[in-house]
Short mmCIF file of C-alpha atoms in Angstrom, two decimals:
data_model
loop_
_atom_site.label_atom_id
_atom_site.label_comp_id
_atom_site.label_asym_id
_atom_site.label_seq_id
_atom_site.Cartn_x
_atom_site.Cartn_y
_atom_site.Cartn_z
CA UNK A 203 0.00 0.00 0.00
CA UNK A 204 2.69 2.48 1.17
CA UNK A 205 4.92 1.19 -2.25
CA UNK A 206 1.51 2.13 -4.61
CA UNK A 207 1.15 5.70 -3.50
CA UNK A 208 4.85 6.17 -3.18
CA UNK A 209 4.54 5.59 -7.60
CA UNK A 210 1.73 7.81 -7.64
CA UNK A 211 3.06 10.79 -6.78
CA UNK A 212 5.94 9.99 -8.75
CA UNK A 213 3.79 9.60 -11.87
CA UNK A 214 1.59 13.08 -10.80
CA UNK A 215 4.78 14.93 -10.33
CA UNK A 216 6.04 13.76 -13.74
CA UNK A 217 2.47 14.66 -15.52
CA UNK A 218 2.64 17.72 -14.03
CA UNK A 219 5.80 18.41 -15.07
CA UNK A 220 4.87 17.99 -19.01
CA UNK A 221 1.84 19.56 -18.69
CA UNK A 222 3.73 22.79 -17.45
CA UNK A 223 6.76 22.19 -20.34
CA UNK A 224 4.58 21.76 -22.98
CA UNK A 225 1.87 25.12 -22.08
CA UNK A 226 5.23 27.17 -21.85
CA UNK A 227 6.88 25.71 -25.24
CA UNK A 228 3.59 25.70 -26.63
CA UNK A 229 1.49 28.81 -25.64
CA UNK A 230 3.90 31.03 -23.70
CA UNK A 231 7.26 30.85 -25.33
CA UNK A 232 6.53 29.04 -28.46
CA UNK A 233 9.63 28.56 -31.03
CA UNK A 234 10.22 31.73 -33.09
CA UNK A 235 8.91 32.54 -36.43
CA UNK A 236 11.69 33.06 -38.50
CA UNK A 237 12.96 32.07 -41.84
CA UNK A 238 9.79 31.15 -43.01
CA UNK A 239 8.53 30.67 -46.65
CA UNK A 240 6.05 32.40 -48.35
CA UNK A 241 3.30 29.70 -48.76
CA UNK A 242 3.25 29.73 -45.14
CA UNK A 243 1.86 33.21 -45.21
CA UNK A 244 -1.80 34.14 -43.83
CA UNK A 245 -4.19 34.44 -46.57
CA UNK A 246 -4.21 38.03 -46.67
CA UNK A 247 -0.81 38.33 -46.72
CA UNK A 248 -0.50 35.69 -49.64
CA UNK A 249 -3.30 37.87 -51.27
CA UNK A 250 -0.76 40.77 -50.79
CA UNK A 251 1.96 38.32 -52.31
CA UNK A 252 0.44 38.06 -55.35
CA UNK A 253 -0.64 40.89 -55.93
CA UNK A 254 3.06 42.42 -55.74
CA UNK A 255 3.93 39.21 -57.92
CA UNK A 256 0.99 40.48 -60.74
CA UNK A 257 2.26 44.24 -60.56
CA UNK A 258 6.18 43.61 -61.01
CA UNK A 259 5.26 41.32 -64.09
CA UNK A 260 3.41 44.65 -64.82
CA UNK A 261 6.49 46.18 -64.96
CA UNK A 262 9.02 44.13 -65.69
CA UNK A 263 7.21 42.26 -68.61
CA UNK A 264 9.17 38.64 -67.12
CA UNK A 265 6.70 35.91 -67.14
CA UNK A 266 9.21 33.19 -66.15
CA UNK A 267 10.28 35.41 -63.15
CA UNK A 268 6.80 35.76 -62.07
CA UNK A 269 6.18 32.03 -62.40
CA UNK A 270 8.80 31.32 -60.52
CA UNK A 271 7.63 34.11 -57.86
CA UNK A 272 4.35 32.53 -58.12
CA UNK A 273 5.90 28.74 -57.49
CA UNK A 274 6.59 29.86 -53.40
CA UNK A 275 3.25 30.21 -53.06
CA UNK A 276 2.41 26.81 -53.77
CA UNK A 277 -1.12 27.14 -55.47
CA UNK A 278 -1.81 24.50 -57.59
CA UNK A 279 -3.35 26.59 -60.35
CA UNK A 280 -1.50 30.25 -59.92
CA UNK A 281 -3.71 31.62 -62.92
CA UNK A 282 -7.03 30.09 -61.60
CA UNK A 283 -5.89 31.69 -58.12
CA UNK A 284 -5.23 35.18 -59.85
CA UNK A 285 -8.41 35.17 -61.58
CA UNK A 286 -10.45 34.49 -58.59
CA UNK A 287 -8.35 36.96 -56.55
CA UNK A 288 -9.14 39.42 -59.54
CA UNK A 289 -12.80 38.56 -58.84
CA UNK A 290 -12.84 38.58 -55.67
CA UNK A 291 -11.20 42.06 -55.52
CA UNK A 292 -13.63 43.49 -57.90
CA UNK A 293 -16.21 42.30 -55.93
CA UNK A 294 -15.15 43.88 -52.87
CA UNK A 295 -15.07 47.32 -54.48
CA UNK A 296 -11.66 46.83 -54.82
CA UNK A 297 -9.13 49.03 -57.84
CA UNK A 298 -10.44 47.99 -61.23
CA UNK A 299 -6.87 48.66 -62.46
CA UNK A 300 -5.19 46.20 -59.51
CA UNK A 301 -7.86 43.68 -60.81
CA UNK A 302 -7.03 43.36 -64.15
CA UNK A 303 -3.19 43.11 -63.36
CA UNK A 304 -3.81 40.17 -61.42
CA UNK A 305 -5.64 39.54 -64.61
CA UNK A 306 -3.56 40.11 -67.04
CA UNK A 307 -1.01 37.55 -65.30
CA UNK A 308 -3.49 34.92 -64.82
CA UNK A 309 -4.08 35.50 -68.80
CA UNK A 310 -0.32 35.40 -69.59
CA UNK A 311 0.09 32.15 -67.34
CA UNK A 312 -2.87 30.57 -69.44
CA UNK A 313 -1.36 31.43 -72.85
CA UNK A 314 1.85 30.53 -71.92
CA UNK A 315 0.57 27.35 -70.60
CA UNK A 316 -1.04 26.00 -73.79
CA UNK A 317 1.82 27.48 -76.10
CA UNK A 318 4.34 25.09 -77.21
CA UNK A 319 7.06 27.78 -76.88
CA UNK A 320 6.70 27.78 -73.01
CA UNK A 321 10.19 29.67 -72.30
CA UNK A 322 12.65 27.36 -70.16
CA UNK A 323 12.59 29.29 -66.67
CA UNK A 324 16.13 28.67 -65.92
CA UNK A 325 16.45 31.38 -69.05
CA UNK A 326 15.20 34.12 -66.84
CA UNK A 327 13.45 33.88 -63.73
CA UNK A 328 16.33 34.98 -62.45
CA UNK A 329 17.53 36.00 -58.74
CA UNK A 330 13.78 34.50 -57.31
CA UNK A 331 14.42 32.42 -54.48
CA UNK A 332 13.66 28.83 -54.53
CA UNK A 333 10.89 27.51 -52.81
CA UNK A 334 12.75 24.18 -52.32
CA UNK A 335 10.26 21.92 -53.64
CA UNK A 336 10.96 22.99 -57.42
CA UNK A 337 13.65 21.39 -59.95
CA UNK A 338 16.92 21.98 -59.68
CA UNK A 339 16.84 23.72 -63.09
CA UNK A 340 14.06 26.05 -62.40
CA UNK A 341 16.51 28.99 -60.73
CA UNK A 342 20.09 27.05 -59.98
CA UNK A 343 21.66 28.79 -56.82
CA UNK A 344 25.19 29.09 -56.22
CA UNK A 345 24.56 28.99 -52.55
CA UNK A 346 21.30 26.89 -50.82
CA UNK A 347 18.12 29.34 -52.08
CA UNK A 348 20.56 31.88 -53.04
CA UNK A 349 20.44 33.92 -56.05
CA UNK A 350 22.08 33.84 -59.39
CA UNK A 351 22.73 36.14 -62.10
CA UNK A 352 20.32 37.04 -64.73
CA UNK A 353 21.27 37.47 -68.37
CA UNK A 354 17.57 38.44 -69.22
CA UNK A 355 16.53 41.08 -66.98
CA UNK A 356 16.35 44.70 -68.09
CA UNK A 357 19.62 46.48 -67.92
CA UNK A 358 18.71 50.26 -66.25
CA UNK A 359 19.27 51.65 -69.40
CA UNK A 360 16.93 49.21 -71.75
CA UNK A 361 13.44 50.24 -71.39
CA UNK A 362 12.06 46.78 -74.26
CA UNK A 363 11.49 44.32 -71.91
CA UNK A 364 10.49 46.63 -68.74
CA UNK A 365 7.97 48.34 -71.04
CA UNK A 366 4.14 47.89 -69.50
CA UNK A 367 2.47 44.74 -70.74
CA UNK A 368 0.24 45.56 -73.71
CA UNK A 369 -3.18 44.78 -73.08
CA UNK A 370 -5.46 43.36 -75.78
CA UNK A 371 -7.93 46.46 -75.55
CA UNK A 372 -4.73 48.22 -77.41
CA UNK A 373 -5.06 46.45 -80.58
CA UNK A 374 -8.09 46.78 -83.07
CA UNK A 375 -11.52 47.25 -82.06
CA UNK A 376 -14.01 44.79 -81.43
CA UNK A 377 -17.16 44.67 -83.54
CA UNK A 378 -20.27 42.79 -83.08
CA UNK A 379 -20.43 39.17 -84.30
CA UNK A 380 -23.48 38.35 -82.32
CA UNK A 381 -26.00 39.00 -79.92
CA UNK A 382 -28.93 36.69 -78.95
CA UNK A 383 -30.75 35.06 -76.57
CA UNK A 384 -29.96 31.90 -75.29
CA UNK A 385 -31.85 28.93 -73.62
CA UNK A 386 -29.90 26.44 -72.05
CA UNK A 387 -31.18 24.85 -68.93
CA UNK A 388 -27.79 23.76 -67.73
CA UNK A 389 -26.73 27.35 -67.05
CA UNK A 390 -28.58 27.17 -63.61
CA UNK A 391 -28.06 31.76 -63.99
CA UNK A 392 -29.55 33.89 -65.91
CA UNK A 393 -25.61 35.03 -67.31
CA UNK A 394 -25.18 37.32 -69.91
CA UNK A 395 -21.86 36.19 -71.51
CA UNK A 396 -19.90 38.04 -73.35
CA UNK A 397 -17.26 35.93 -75.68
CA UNK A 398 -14.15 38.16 -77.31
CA UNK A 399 -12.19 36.62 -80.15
CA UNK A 400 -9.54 37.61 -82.21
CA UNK A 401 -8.75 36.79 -86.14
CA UNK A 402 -7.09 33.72 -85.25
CA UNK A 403 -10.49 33.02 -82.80
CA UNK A 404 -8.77 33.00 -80.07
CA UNK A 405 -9.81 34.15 -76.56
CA UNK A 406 -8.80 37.85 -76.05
CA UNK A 407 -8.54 38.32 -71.91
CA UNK A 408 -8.65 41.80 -70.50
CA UNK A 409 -11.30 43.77 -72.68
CA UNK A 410 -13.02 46.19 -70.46
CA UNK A 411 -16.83 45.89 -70.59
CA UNK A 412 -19.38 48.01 -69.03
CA UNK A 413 -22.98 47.05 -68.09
CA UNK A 414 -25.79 49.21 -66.85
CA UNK A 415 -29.19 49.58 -66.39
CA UNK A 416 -28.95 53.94 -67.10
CA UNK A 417 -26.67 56.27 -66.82
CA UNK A 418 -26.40 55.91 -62.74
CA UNK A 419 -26.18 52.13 -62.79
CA UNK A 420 -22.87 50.99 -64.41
CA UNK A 421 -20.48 48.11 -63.72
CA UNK A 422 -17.24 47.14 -65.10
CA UNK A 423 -16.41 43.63 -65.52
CA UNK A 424 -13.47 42.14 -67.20
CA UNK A 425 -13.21 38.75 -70.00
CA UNK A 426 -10.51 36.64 -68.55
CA UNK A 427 -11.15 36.13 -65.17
CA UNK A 428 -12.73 32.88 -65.41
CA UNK A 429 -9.84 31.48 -67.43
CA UNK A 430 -11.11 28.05 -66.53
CA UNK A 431 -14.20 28.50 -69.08
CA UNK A 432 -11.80 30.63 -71.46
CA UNK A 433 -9.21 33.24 -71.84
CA UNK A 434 -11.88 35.28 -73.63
CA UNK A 435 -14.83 34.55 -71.36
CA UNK A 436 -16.57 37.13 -69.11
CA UNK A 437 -20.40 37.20 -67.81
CA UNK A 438 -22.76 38.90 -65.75
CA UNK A 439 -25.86 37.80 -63.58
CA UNK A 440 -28.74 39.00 -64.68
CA UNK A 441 -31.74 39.94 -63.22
CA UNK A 442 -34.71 38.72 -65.49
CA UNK A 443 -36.98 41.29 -66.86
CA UNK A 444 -34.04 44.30 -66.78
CA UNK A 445 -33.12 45.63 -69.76
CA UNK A 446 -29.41 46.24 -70.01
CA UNK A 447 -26.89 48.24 -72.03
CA UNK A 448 -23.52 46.60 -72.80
CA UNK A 449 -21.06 48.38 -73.66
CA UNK A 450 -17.32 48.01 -74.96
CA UNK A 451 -15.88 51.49 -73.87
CA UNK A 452 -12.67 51.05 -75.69
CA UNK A 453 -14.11 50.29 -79.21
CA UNK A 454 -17.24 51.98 -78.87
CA UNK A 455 -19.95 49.40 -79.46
CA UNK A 456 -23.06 49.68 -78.11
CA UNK A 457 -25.24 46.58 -77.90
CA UNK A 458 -28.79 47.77 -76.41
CA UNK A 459 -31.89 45.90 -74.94
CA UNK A 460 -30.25 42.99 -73.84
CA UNK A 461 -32.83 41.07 -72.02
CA UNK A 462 -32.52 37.39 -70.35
CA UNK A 463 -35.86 35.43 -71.94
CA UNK A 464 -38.16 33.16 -70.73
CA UNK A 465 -37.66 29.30 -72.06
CA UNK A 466 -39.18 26.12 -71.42
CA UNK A 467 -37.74 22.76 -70.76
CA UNK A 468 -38.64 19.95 -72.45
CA UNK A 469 -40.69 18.41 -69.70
CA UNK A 470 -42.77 22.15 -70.15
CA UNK A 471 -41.56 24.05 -67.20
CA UNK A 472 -40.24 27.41 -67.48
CA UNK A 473 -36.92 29.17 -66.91
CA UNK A 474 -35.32 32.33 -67.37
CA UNK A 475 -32.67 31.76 -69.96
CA UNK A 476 -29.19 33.97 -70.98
CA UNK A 477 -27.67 36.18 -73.55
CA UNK A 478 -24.70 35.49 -75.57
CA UNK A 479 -22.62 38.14 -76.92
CA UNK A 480 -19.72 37.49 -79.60
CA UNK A 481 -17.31 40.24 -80.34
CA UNK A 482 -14.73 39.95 -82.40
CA UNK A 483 -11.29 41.37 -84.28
CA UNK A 484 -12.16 42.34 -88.17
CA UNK A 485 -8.51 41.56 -88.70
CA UNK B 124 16.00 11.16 -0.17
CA UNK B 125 13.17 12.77 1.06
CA UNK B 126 9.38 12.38 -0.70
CA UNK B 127 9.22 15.79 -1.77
CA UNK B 128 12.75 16.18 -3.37
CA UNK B 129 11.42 13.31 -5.42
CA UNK B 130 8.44 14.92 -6.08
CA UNK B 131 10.07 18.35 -7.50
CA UNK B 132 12.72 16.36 -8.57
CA UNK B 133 9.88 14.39 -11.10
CA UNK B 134 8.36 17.90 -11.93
CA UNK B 135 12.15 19.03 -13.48
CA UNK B 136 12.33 16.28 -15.25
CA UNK B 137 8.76 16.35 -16.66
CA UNK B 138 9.47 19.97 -17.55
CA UNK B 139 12.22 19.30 -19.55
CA UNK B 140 10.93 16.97 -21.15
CA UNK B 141 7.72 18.99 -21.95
CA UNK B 142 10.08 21.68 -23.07
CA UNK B 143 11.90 19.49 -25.37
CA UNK B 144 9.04 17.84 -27.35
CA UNK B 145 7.42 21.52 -27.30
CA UNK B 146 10.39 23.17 -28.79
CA UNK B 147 12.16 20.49 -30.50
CA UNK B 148 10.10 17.51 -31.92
CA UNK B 149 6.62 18.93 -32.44
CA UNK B 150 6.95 22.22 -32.13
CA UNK B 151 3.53 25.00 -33.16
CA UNK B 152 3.30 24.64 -36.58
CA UNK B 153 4.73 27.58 -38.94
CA UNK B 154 0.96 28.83 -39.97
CA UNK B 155 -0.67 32.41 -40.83
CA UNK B 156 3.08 33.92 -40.42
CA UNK B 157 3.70 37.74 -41.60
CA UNK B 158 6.00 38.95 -43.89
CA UNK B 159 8.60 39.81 -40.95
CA UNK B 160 9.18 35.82 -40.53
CA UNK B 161 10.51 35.55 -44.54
CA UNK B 162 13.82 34.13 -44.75
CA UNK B 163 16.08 36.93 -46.31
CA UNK B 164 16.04 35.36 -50.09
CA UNK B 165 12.05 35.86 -49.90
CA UNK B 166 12.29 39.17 -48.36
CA UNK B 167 15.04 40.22 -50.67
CA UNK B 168 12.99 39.08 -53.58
CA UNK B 169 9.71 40.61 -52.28
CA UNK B 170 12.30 44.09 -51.43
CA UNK B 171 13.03 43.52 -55.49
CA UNK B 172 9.54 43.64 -56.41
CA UNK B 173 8.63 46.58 -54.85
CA UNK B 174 11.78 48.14 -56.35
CA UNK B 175 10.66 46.94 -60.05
CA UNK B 176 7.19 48.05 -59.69
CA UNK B 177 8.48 51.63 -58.35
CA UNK B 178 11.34 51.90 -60.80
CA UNK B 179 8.07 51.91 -63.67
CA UNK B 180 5.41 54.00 -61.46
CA UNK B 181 7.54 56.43 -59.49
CA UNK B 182 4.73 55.94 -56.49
CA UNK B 183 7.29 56.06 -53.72
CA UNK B 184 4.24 56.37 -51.50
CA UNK B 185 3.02 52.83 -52.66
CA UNK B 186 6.41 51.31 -52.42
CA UNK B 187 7.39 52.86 -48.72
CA UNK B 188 3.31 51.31 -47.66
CA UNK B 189 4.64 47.76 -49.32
CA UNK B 190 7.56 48.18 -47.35
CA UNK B 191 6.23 48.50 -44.19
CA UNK B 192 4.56 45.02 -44.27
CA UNK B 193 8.03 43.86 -44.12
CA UNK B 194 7.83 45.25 -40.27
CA UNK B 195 11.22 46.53 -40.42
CA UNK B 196 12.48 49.04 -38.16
CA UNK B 197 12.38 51.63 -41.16
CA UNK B 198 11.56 50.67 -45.28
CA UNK B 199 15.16 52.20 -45.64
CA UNK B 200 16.58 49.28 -43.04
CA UNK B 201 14.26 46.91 -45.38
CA UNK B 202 16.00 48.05 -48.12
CA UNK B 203 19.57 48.10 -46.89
CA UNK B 204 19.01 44.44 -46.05
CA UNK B 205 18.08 43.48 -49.05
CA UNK B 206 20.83 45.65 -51.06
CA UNK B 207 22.97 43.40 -48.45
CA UNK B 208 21.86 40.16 -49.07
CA UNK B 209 21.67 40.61 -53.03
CA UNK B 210 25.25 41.60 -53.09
CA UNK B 211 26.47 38.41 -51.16
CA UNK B 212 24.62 36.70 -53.53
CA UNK B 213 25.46 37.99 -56.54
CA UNK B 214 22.21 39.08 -57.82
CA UNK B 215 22.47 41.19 -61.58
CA UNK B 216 23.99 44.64 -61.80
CA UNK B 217 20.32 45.00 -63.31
CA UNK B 218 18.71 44.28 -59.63
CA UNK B 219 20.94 46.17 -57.69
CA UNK B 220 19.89 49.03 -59.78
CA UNK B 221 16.41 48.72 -58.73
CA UNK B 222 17.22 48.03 -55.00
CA UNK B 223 19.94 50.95 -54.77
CA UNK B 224 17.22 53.13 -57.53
CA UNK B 225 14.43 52.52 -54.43
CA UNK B 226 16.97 52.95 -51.43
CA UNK B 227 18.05 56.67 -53.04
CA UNK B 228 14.33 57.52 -53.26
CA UNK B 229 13.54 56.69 -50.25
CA UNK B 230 16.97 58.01 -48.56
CA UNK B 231 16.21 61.24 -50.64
CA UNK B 232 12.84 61.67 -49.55
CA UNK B 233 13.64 61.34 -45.71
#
């Protein structure tokens, strides 16, 4: 009897004893935060990431640096991320211009990504860190996630490749290819979508397009922010029975009276259907 | 050896051993950090991306606010470290353009 409680308090002193070590390691004097990586970043602060990521390809024009600045993050689809950001930020009232740089990166990720001619990134990304979990080739280090010299970045003096991107809105107008109503049950929204092509048909991300309902009641929405649907995709909830005025401020076209209809399925039910909108490149 | 020697004796060792598994084999998780925890390459980079984007817009308001995420004493120390850490590393004459282009904007403003 004496022997039993002589191991008890042994084993309460011991508990005790870890409970205390591991609340001050823990919760009072946890280990430091230092040399951390960027995809360990809080969400707003990865937000933030990007965002400087989207405007420095703004200005330096260097898609494989950016790629490579996008890699620490570790999203598994950077331009999908971007795009939704870019929603996400025009949704919240945020900078129309900040929107369509994230944009306008997420665009230039998708093109690169289905071009054969995907530059090599060991050609230029450059002096970004490595995020460790990357090839060896992607940006060799002379020294453990170091830098290394980089033949292809702008010299102070060359202004070519530091020059702003060119957005799409800077080439020809867009005319009307067409404008209809559309009933497709699978839709689930009444969406007005607006589809922007160039000669080649190609999607054309970044046009600028502005919906309203009269003069006081305008928004801006951008094609290429759902890149997953296309690069030269945009729409627009509707609300049935509205009549609305898109418009494509940089080219001037007007398309008027744009109203969702009413279909019916073919088991005789009703639904409010969409409106497609084709613009296009004449050349 | 008396019963409570033991006793405190047990609570040491417990401790240390709380403090060891606490701080050394599962430590808190690295999650939700700030831009202040970066490892110097990441803050160096992230330093060199404010300095592109103000070497093209000249907003040396913008860059000093980007700056200040890094929760440096100043945005010039920010700076400084970074000009330091990109010349041990041998980043381009092109970089340390940028970097020394922001760090005499920002000294000159001051």
């Amino acid at each position: 009897m004496e022997q039993n409680r002589s191991n008890w308090y042994i084993l309460t002193g011991l508990i005790l004893g870890l409970v205390i070590g591991l609340v001050y390691a823990w919760v009072i004097s946890p280990v430091e935060e230092v040399d951390t990586h960027p995809h360990l970043l809080r969400e707003d602060y990865q937000d933030i990431y990007r965002a400087l990521i989207a405007r420095a390809y703004q200005a330096n024009n260097n898609l494989p640096r950016a790629e490579a600045r996008l890699e620490l993050i570790d999203d598994e689809e950077p331009a999908l991320v971007l795009a939704a950001q870019a929603q996400r930020f025009l949704a919240e009232g945020g900078d129309v211009e900040m929107a369509k740089v994230l944009a306008n990166l997420s665009a230039a990720l998708q093109s690169a990504a289905s071009s054969a001619a995907t530059p090599s990134l060991s050609s230029s990304a450059g002096n970004t860190p490595s995020s460790g979990n990357e090839t060896p080739q992607v940006t060799p280090t002379p020294e453990a996630n170091t830098a290394q010299p980089n033949q292809n970045t702008p010299t102070p003096g060359e202004e070519g490749p530091s020059a702003p991107t060119s957005t799409p809105t800077e080439s020809p107008p867009f005319i009307l290819q067409d404008s209809s109503p559309i009933c497709d049950p699978t839709l689930g929204e009444s969406l007005i979508q607006v589809i922007a092509t160039n000669s080649n048909g190609e999607g054309v991300p970044g046009v600028a397009l502005e919906i309203s309902l009269g003069p006081d009641l305008t928004e801006v929405f951008y094609t290429g922010l759902k890149p997953e649907v296309g690069l030269g995709y945009a729409d627009f909830l509707a609300e049935p029975g509205l009549a609305y005025t898109l418009e494509v401020p940089e080219s001037g076209l007007v398309i008027q009276d744009i109203e969702v209809p009413t279909c019916t399925s073919e088991s005789g039910n009703s639904y409010w259907g969409g409106w497609e909108v084709y613009i296009t490149h004449p050349n | 050896m008396s019963r409570w020697t033991i006793f405190f004796l047990v609570i040491l060792l417990g401790l240390g051993l709380g403090l060891v598994y606490g701080w050394m084999i599962n430590p808190v998780s690295f999650q939700d950090t700030t831009f202040n925890s970066l490892r110097i390459d990441y803050k160096t980079d992230y330093t060199l991306m404010v300095a592109e984007v103000y070497h093209q817009e000249k907003d040396l308001e913008w860059a000093l606010n980007r700056l200040t995420l890094l929760d440096d004493p100043t945005p010039l120390a920010s700076v400084e470290d970074a000009l330091r850490f990109a010349s041990q590393a041998d980043y381009t004459l092109p970089d340390m353009f940028l970097l020394r282009d922001l760090h005499n904007a920002i000294e000159g403003a001051n």
